[in-house]
Coordinates of C-alpha atoms and ligand atoms in Angstrom, one line a residue:
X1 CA 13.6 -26.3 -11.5
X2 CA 12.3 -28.6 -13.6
X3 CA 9.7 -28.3 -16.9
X4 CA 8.2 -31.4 -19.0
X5 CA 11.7 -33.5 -17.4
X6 CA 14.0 -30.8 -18.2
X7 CA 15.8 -29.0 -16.0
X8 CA 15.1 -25.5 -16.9
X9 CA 15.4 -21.9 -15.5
X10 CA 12.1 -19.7 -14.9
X11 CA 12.3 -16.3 -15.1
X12 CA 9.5 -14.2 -14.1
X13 CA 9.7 -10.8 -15.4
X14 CA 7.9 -8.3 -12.8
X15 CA 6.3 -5.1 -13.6
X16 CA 5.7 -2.7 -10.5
X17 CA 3.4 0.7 -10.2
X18 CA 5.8 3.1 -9.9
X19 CA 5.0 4.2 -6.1
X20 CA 6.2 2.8 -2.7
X21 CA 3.2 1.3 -1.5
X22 CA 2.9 -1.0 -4.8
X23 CA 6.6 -1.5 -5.6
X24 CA 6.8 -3.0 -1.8
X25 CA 4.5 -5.7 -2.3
X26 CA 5.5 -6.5 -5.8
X27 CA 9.0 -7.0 -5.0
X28 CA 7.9 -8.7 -1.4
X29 CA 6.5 -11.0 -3.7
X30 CA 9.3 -11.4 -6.4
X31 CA 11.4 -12.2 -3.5
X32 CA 9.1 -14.8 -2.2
X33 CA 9.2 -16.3 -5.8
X34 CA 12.8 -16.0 -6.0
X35 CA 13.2 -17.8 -2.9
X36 CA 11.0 -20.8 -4.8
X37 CA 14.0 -21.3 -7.6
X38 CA 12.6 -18.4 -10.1
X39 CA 14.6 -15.6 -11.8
X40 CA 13.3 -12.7 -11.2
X41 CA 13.3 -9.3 -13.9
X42 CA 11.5 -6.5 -12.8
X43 CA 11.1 -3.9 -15.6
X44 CA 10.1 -1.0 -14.1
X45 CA 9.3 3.5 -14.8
X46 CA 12.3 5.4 -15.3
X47 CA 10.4 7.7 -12.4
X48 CA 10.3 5.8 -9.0
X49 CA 13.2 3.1 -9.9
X50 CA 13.7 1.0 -7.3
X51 CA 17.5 0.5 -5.6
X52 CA 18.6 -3.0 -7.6
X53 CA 21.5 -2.9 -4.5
X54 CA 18.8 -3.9 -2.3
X55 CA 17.7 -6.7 -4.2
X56 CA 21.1 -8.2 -5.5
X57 CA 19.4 -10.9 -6.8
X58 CA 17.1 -9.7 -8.9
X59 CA 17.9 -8.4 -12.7
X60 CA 16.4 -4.7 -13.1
X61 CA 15.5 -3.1 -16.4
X62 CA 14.3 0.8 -16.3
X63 CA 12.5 1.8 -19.4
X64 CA 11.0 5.4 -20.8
X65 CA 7.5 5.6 -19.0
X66 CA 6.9 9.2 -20.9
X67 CA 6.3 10.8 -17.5
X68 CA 7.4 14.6 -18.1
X69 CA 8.6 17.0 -14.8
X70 CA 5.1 18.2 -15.2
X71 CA 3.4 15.1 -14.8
X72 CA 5.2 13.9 -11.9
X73 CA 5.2 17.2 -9.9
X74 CA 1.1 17.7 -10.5
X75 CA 1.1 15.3 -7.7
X76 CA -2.4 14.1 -9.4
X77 CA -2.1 10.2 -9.2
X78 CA -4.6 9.7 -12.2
X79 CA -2.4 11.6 -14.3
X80 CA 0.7 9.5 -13.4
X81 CA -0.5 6.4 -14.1
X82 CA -3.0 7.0 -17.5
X83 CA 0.8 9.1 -18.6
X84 CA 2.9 6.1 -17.9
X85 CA 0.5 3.5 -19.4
X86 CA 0.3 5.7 -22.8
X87 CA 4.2 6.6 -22.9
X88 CA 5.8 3.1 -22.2
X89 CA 3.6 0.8 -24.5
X90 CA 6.0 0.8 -27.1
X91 CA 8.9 0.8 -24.8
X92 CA 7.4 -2.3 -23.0
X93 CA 6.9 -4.1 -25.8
X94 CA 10.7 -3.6 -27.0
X95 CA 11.7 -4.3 -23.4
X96 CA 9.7 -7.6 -22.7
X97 CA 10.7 -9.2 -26.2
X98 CA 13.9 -8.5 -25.7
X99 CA 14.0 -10.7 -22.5
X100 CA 11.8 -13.2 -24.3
X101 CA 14.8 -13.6 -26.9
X102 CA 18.0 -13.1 -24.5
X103 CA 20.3 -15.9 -23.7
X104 CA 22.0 -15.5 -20.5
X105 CA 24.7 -17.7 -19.4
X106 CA 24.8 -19.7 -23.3
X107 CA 21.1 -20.8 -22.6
X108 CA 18.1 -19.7 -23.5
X109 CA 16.0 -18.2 -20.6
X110 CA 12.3 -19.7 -20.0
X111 CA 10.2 -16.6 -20.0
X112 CA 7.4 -18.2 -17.9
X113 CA 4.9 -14.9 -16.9
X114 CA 4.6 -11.5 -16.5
X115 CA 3.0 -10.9 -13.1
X116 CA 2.5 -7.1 -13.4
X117 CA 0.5 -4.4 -11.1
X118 CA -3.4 -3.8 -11.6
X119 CA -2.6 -0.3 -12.8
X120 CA 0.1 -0.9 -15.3
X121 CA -3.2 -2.1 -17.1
X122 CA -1.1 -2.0 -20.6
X123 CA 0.9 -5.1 -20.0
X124 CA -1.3 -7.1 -20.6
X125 CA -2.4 -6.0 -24.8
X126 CA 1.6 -6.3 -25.0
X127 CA 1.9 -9.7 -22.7
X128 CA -0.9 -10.7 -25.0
X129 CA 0.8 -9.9 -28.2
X130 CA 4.0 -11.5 -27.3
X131 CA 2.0 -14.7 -26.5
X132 CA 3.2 -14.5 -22.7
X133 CA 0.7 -15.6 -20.4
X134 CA 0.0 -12.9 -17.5
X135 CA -1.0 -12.5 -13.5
X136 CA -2.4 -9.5 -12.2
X137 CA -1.2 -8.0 -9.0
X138 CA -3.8 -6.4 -6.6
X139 CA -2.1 -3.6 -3.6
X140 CA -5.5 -2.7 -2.5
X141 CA -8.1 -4.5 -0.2
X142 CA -11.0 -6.5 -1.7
X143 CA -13.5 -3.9 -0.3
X144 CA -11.6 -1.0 -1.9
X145 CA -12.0 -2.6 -5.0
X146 CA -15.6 -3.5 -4.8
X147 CA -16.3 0.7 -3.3
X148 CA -14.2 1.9 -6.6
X149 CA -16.5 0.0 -8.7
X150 CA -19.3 1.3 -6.7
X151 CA -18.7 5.1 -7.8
X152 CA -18.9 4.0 -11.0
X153 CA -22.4 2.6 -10.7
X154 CA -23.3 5.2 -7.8
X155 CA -22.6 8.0 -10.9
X156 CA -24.2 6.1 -13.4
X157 CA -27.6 6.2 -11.0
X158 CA -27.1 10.1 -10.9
X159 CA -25.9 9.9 -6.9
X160 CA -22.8 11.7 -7.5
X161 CA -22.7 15.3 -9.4
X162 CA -20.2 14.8 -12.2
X163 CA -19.2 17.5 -14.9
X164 CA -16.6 16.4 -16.6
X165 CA -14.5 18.2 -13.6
X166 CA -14.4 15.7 -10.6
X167 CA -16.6 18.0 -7.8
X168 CA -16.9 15.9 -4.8
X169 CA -18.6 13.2 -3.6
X170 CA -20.0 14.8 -0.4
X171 CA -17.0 14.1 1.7
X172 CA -19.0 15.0 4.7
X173 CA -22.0 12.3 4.3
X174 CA -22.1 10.0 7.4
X175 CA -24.9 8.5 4.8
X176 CA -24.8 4.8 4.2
X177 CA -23.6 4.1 0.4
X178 CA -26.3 1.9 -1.5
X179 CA -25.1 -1.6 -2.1
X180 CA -21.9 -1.0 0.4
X181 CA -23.7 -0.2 3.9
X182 CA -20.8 -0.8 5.9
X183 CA -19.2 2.4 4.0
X184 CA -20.7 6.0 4.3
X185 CA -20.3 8.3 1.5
X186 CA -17.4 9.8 3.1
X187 CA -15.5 6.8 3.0
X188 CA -15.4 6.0 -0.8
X189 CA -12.4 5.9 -1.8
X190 CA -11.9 8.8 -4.1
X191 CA -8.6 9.3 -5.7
X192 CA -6.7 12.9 -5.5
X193 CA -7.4 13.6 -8.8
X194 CA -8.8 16.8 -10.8
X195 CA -11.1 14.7 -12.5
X196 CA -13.0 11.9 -11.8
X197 CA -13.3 10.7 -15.5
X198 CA -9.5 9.9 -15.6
X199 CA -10.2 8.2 -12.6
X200 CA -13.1 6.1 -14.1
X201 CA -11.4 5.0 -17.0
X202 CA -8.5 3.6 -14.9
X203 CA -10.8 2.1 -12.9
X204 CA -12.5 0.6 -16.2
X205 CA -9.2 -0.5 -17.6
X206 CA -7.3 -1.9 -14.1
X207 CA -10.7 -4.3 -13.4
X208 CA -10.3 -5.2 -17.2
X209 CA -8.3 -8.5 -16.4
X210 CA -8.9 -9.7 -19.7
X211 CA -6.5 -12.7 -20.7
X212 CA -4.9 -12.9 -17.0
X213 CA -4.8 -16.6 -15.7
X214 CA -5.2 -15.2 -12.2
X215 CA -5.6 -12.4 -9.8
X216 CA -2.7 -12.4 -7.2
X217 CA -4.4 -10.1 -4.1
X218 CA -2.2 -8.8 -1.5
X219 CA -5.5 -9.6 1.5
X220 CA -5.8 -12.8 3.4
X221 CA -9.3 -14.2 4.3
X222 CA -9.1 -13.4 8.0
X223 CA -9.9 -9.9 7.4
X224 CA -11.6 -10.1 3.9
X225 CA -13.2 -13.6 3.3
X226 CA -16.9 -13.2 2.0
X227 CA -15.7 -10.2 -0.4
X228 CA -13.1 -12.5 -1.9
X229 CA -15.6 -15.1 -2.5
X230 CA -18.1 -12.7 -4.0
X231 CA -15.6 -11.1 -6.0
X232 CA -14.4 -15.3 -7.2
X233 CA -18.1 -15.8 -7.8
X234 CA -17.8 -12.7 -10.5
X235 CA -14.4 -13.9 -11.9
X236 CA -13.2 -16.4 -14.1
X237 CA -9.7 -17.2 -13.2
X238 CA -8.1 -18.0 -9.8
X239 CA -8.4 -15.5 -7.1
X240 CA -5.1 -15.8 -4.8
X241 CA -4.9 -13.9 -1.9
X242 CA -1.9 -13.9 -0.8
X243 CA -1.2 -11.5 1.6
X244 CA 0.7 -10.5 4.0
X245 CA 2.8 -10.5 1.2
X246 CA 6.0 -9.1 3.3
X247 CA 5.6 -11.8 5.7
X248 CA 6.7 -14.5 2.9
X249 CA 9.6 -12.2 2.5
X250 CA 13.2 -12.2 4.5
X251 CA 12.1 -9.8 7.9
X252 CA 14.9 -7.5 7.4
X253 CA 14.0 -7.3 3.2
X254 CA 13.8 -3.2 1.9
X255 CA 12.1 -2.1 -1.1
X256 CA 12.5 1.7 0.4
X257 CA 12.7 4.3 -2.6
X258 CA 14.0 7.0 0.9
X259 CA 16.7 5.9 2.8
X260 CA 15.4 4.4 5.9
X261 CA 16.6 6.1 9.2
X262 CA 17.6 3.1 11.7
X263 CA 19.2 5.3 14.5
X264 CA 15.3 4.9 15.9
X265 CA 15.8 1.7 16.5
X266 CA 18.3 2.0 19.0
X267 CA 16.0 5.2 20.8
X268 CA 12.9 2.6 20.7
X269 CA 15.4 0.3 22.2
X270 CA 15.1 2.7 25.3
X271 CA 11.8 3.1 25.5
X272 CA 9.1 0.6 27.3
X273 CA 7.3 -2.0 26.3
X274 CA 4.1 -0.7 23.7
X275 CA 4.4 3.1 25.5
X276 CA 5.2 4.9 21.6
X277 CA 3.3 5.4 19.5
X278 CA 4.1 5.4 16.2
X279 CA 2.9 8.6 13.6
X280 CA 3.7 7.9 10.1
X281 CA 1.1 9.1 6.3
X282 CA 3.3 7.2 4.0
X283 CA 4.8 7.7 1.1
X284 CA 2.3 10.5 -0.5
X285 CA -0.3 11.7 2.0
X286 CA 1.0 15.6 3.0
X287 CA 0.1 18.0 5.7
X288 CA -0.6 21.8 5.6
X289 CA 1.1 23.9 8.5
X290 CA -1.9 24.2 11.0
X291 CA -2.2 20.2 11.0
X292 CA 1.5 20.0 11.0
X293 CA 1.6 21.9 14.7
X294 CA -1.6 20.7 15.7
X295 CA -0.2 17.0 15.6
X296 CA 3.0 18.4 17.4
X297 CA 0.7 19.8 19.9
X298 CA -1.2 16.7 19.9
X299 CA 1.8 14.2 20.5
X300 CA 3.3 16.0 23.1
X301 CA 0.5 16.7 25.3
X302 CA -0.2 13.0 25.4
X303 CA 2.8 12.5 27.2
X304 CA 3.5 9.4 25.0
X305 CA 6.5 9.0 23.8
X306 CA 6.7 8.9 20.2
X307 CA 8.3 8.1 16.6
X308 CA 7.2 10.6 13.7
X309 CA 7.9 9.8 10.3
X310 CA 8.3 13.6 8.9
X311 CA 8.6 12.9 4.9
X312 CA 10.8 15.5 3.5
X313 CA 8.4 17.4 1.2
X314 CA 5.3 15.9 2.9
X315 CA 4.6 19.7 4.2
X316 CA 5.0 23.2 3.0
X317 CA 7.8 24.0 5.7
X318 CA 11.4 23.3 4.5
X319 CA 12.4 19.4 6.0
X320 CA 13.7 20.7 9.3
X321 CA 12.3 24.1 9.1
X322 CA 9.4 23.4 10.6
X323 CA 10.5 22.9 14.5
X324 CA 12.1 25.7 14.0
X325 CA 9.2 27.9 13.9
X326 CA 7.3 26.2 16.9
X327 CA 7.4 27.8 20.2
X328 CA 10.0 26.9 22.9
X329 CA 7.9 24.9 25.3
X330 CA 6.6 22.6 22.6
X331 CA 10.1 22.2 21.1
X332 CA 11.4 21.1 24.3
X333 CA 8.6 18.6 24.8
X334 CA 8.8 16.9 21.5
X335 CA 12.8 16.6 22.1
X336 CA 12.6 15.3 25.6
X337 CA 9.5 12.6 24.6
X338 CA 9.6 12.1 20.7
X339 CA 12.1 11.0 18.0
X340 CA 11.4 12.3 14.6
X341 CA 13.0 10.8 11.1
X342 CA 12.1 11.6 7.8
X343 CA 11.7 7.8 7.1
X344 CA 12.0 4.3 9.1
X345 CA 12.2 1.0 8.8
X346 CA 8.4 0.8 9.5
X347 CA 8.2 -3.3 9.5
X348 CA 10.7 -3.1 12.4
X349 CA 9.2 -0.1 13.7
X350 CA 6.1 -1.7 13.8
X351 CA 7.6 -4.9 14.8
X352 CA 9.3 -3.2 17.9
X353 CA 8.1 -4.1 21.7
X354 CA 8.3 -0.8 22.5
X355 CA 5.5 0.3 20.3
X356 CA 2.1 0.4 21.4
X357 CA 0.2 2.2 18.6
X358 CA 0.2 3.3 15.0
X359 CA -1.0 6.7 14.1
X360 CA -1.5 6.4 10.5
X361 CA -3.0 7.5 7.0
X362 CA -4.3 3.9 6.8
X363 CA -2.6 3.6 3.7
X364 CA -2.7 -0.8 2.7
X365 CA 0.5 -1.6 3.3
X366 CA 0.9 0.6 6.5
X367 CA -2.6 -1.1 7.9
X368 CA -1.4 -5.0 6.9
X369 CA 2.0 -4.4 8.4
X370 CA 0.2 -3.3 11.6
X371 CA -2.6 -5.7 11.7
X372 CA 0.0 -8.5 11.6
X373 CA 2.2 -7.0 14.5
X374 CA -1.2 -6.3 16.4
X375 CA -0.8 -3.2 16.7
X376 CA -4.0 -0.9 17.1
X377 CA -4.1 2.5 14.9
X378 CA -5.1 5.4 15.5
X379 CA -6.4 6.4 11.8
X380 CA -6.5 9.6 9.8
X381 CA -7.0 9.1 6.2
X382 CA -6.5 11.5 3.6
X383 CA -8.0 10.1 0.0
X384 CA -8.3 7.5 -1.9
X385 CA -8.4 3.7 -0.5
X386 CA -6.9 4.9 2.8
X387 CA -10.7 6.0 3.5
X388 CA -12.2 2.4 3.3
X389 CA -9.1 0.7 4.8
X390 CA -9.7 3.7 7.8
X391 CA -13.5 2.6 7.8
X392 CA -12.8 -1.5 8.1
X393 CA -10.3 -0.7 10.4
X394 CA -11.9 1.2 12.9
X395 CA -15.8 -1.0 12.4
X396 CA -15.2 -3.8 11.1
X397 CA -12.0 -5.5 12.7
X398 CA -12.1 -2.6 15.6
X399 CA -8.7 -2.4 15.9
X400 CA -8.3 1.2 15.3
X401 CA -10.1 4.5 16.6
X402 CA -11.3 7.1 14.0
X403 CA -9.5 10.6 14.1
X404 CA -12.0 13.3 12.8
X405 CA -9.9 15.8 12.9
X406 CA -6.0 16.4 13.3
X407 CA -6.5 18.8 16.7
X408 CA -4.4 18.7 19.1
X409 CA -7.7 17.9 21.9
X410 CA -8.6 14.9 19.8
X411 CA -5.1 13.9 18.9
X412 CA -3.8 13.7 22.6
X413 CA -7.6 12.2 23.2
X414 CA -7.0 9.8 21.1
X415 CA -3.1 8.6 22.0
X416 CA -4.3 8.4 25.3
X417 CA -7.4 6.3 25.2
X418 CA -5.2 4.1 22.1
X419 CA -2.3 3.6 24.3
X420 CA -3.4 3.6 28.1
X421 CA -6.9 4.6 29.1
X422 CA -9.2 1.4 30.0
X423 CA -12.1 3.0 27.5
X424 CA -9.3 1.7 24.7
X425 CA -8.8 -2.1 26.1
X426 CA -11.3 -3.5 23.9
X427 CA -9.3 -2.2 21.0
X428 CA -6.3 -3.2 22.5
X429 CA -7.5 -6.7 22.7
X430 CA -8.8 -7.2 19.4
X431 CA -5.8 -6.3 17.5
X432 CA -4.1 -8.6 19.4
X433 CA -6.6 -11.1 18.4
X434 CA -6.5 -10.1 14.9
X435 CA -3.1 -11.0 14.8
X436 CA -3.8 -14.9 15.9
X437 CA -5.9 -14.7 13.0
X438 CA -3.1 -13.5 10.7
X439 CA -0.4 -15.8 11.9
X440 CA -3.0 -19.0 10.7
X441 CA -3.6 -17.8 7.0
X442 CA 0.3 -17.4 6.4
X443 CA 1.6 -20.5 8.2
X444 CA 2.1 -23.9 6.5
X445 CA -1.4 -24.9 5.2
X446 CA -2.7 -21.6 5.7
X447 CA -4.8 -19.5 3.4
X448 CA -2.4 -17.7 2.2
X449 CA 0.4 -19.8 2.2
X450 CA -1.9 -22.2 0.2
X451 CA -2.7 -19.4 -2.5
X452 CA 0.9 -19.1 -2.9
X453 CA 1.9 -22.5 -3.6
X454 CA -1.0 -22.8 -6.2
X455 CA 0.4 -19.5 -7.8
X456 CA 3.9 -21.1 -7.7
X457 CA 1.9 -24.8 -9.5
X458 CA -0.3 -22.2 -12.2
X459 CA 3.5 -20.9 -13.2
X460 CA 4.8 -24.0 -13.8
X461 CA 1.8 -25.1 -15.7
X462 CA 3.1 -22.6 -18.0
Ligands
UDP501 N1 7.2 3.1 4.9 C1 8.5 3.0 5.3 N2 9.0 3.9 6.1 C2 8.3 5.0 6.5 C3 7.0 5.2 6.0 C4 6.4 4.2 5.2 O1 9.1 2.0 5.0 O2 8.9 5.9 7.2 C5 6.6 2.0 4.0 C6 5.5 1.3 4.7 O3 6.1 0.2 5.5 C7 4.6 0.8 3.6 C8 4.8 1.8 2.5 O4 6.0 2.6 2.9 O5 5.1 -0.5 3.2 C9 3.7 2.8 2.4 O6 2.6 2.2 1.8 P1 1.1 2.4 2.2 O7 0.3 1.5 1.3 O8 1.0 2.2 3.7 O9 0.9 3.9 1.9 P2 1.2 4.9 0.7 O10 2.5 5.4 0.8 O11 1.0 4.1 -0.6 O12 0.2 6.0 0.8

């Protein structure tokens, strides 16, 4: 690689959000990078490290985030991430000028950027004070982050009841949200949180980009075009969308933090062509017991077969406990028709010919990685962005059906209409379409494909 005539090695030093639905893209991207002649150092939380043997070539370097036991087993998401951006300033800034100063193989490394992740909002005051120029990473859709900053305005016009204590946002309101008509109250995408002013202030400090030279967005204009330019018009530096981001990755690239269960490969491998349907809420989203067997009720009375992602600690039952307690009939059923693995390879999964439909917690990564395979969803968020992505899903691109409730009459409903009845064609159909539309922003000349080669020129420029 070659700077001002010189040959010259570029490292890029990559700083993920320690959870699997923004470590993914990050390192989806650092691999794309890599695979354009950069080093690559990710510096990452001691809590959530990713697995450096799936990413061989890649340098890793954990450092204290300041996350206690109590932090991390709250569950609360605000908490987490206002924790780790307090408790590893100090640490970050040792870390990054460390790498700024090493020599590696007798030379000295080029330290082009930091490209780090929206909510690890402190890099950039230490980026800044090591005179390292620095790209923001975005992991949620353009209309999430244009509803987030919404509630902020919404509460400042006295539409939400705030009290220091976050009380709710009337999760039940079908009513349209000023400003953001295609979203109804019940779709903004609150965080699970116990207060809302944590929530604002990270809100406040991630959309602070500050001294970035560019906002790296992991969207494509097929699905989000006129939000991306409204949201350029407001911005001063480059917006890139980039996204798919794991389709400019190797197919077969993990960035798993669970071990990934392939044995249902070779049990969709059995199955016909799109009859499963695949039930997965990510890495975070849990279920209480009553949900739990209503979705088991659900699945199996849709006489679908099906692949369930059951997360080991995403319910209150012990891992396999659970089918124990269920009652004969409906154990048989789920063994004759169903596979269940605490987690998959869900790019292959998703991938696979066999499967025919996606019930999901709409989480971004889960809804991109379907949307490009074409296959619809069935979706059932549970906070946060999944809400809006659940929303756009379901009205705006209609490739998904709404799930009000997880009961087992709507839930075998919903499979059925999804995966055979004629009422779901039209939904069929347009995720199929959706997925034309996909495949031209990420090949050669494409949208996306042209934000990364002008990401790839800004880092050079460097
Ligand atoms: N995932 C996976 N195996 C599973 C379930 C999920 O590899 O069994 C991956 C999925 O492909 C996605 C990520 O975990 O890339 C989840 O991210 P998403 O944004 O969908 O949801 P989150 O976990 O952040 O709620």
């Amino acid at each position: 690689m070659e700077k001002n005539g010189q040959r010259h090695r570029r490292r890029l030093v990559l700083l993920p959000c320690p959870f699997q639905g923004h470590i993914n893209p990050m390192l989806q991207l650092g691999s794309f990078l890599h695979s354009k002649g950069f080093s690559i150092t990710v510096i990452h939380c001691k809590f959530n490290s990713p697995n450096p043997s799936n990413h061989p070539s890649f340098e890793f370097i954990p450092f204290k985030d300041g996350l206690s036991g109590d932090d991390i087993s709250s569950g609360d998401l605000v908490r987490i991430i206002q924790v780790a951006n307090v408790g590893c300033k100090s640490h970050l800034h040792e870390c990054l000028s460390q790498i700024m100063t090493q020599r590696r193989g007798g030379q000295n490394d080029d330290v082009a950027c930091i490209i780090h992740d929206e909510l690890m909002y402190i890099s950039q005051a230490v980026a800044n004070s090591l005179k390292l120029p620095s790209i923001v990473l975005r992991t949620t859709s353009a209309a999430t982050f244009l509803a987030r900053t919404a509630i902020l305005t919404l509460k400042a016009e006295g539409y939400i009841p705030f009290q220091g204590i976050y009380v709710t946002i009337d999760s039940a309101s079908q009513d349209p949200v000023p400003g953001l008509h295609l979203l109804r109250f019940k779709d903004l995408p609150v965080p699970r949180s116990k207060t809302l002013r944590g929530f604002e202030q990270i809100v406040v400090d991630s959309y602070n980009i500050g001294t970035s030279s560019a906002i790296v967005w992991n969207t494509m204009e097929s699905l989000e075009l006129s939000l991306l330019e409204q949201i350029q018009q407001q911005c001063q530096v480059p917006v890139l969308p980039v996204g798919p981001v794991h389709k400019f990755a190797p197919a077969s690239y993990s960035s798993s933090l669970l071990e990934e269960d392939t044995s249902c490969m070779s049990w969709l491998g059995k199955q016909t062509k799109n009859s499963v349907i695949y039930v997965s809420m990510g890495s975070i989203a849990s279920m209480d017991e009553k949900e739990l067997v209503e979705l088991a009720w659900g699945l199996a009375n849709s006489q679908q077969p099906f692949l369930w992602v059951i997360r080991p600690g995403s319910n209150s039952y012990g891992s396999d406990q659970w089918i124990e307690e269920l009652p004969k009939v409906l154990r048989e059923t789920l063994g004759e028709k169903g596979c269940i693995v605490k987690w998959a390879p869900q790019k292959e999964v998703l991938a696979h010919s066999a499967v025919g439909g996606f019930l999901s917690h709409c989480g971004w990564n889960s809804t991109l990685e379907s949307i490009c395979e074409g296959v619809p969803m069935i979706c059932r968020p549970s906070f946060g962005d999944q809400k809006v992505n659940a929303r756009y899903l379901s009205h705006v691109w209609r490739v998904g059906l709404e799930l009000e409730e997880l009961e087992r009459g709507q839930i075998e409903r919903a499979v059925r209409k999804l995966m055979v009845d004629k009422e779901g064609e039209a939904v069929r159909e347009s995720a199929n379409n959706l997925k034309g539309k996909v495949e031209l922003c990420i090949r050669a000349g494409g949208s996306s494909d042209d934000s990364l080669n002008r990401l790839v020129d800004m880092i050079m420029s460097f």
